Coordinates of N, CA, C and O in Angstrom, one line a residue:
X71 N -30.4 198.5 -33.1 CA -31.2 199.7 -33.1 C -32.0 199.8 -34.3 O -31.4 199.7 -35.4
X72 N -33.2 199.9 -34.2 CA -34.1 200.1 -35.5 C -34.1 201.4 -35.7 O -33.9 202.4 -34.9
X73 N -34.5 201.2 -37.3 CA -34.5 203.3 -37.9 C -35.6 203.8 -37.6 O -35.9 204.7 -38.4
X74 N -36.4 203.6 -36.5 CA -37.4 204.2 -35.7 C -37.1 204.8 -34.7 O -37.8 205.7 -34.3
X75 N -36.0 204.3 -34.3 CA -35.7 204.7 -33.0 C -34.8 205.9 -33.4 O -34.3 206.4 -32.4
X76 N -34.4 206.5 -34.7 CA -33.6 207.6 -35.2 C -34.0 208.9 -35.6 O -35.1 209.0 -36.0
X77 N -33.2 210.0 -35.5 CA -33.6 211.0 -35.9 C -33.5 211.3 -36.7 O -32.3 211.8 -36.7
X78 N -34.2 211.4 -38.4 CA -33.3 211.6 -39.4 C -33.3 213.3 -40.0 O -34.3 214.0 -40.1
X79 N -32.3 213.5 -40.2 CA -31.5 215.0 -39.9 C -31.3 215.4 -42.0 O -31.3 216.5 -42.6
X80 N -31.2 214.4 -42.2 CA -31.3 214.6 -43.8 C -31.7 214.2 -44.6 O -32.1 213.1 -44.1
X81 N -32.2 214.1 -46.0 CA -32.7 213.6 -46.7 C -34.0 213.2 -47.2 O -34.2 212.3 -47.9
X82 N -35.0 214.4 -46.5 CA -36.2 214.3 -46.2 C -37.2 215.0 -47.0 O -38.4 215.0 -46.7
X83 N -36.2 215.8 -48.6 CA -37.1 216.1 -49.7 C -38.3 216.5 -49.4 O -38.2 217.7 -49.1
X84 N -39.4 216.1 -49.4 CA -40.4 216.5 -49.3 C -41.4 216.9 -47.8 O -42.4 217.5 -47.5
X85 N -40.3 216.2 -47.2 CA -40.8 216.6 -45.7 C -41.6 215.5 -45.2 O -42.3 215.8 -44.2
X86 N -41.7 214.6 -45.6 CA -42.2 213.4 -45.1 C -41.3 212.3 -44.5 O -41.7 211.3 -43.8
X87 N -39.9 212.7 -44.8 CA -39.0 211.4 -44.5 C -38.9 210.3 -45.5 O -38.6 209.1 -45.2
X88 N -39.3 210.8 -46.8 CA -38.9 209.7 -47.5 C -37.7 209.9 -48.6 O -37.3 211.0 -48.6
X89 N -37.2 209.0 -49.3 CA -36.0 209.3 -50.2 C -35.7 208.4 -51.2 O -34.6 207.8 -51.2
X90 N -36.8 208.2 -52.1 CA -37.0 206.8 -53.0 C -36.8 205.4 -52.3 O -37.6 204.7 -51.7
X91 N -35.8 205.2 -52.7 CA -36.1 203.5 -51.6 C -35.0 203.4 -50.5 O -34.4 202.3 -50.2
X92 N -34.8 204.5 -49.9 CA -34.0 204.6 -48.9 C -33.0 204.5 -49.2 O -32.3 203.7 -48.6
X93 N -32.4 205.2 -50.2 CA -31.0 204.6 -50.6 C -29.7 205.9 -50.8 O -28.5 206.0 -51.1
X94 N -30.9 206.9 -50.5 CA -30.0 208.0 -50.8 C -29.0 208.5 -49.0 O -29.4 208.2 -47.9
X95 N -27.9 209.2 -49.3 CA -27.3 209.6 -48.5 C -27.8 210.2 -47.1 O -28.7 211.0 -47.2
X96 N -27.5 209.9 -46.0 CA -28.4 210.6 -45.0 C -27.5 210.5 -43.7 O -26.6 209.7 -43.5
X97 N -27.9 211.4 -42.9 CA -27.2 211.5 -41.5 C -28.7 211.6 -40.4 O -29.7 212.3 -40.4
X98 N -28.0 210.4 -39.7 CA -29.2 210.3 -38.4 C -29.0 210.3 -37.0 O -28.2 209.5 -36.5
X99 N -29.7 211.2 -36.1 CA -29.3 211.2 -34.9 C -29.9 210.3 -34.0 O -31.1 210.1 -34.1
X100 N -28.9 209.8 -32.9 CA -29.3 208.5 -32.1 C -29.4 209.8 -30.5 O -28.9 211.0 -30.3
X101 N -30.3 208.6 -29.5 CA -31.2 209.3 -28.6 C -29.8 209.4 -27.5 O -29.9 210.1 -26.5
X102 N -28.5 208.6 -27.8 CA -27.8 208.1 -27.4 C -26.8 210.0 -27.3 O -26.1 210.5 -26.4
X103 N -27.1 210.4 -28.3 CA -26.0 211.5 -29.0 C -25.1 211.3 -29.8 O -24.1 212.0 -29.9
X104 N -25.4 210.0 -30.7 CA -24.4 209.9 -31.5 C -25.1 209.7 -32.6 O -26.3 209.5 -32.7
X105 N -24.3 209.7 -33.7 CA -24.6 209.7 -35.5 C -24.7 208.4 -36.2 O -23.8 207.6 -36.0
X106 N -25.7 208.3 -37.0 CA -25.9 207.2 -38.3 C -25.4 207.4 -39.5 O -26.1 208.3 -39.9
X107 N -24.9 207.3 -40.1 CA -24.6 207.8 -41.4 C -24.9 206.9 -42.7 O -24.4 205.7 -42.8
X108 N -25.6 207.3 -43.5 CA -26.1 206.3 -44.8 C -25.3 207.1 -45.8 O -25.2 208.3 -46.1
X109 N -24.6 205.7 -46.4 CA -24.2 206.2 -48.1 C -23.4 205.0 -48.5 O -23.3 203.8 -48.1
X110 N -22.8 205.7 -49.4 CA -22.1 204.9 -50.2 C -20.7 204.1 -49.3 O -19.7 204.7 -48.8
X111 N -20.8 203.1 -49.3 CA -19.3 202.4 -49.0 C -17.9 202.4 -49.4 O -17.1 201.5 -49.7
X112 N -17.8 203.5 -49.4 CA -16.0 203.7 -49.0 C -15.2 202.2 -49.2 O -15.6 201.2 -48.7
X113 N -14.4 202.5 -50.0 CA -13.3 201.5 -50.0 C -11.8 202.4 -50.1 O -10.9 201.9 -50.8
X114 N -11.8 203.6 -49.4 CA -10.4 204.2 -49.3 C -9.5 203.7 -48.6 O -8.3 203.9 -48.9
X115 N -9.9 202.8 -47.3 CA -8.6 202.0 -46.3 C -9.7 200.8 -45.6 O -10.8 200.8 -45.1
X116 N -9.0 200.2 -45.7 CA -9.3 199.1 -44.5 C -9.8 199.2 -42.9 O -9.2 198.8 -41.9
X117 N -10.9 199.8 -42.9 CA -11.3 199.9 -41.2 C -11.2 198.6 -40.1 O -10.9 197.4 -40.6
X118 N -11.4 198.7 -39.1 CA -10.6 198.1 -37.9 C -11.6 197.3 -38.4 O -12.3 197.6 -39.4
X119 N -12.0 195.7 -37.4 CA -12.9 194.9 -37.4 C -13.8 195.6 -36.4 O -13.5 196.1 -35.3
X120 N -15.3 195.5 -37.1 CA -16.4 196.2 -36.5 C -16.7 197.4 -37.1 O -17.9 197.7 -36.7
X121 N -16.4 198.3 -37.9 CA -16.4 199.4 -38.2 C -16.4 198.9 -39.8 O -16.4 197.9 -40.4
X122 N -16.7 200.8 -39.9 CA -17.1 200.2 -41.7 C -16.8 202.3 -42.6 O -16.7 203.2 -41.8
X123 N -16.8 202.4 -43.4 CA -16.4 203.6 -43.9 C -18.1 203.7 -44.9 O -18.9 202.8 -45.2
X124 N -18.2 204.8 -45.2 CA -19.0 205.5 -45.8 C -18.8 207.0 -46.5 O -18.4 208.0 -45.9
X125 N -19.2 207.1 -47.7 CA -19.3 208.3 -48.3 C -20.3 209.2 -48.4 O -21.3 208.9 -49.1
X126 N -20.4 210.3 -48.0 CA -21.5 211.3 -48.1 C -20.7 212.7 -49.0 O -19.6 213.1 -49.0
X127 N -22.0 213.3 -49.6 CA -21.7 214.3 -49.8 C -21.4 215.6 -49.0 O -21.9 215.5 -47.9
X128 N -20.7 216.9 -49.2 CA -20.8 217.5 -48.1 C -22.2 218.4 -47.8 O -22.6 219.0 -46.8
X129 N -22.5 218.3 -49.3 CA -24.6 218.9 -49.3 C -25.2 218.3 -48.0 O -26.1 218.8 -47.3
X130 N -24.5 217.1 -47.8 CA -25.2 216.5 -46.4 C -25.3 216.5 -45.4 O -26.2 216.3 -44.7
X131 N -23.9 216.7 -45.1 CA -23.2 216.9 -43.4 C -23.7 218.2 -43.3 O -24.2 218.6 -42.2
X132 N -23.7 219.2 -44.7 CA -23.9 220.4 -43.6 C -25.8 220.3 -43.6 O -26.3 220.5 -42.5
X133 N -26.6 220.2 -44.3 CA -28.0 220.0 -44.0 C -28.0 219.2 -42.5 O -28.7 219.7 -41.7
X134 N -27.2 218.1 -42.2 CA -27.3 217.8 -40.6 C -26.9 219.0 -39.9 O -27.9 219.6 -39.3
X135 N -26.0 219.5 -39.8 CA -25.4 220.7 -39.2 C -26.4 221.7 -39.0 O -26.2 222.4 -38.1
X136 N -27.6 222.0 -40.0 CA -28.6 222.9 -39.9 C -29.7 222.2 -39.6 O -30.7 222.7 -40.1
X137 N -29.9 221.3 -39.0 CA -30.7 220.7 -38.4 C -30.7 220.7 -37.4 O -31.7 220.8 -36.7
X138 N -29.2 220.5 -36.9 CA -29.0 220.3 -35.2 C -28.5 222.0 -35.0 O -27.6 222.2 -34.2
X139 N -29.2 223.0 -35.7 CA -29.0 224.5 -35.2 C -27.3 225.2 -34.8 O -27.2 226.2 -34.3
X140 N -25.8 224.0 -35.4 CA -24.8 224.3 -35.7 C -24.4 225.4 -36.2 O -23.2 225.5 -36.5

């Protein structure tokens, strides 16, 4: 899935959708109804094969949450 095909729900500063070199934390909605999440890589436990852990702040989850009118 390309990040075109996403809705991005956070991280959008100035309102353009940008966030320096794309590196900052972010939650993206797929057309699917399900979630992207960008951040930092978690190394709290070992996820299954296929799967992967990530860190966000909670500044972020809830900016998605007021995005999607939560």
């Amino acid at each position: 899935m390309a990040r075109e095909e996403l809705t991005r729900l956070t991280g959008n500063g100035n309102g353009n959708g940008e966030c320096g070199e794309d590196d900052c934390p972010n939650v993206y909605a797929t057309k699917r109804g399900t979630f992207v999440v960008q951040g930092d890589v978690s190394e709290a436990f070992q996820p299954p094969t296929g799967e992967g852990l990530v860190e966000i702040p909670e500044s972020v989850l809830r900016e998605a949450f007021r995005a999607l009118g939560w």
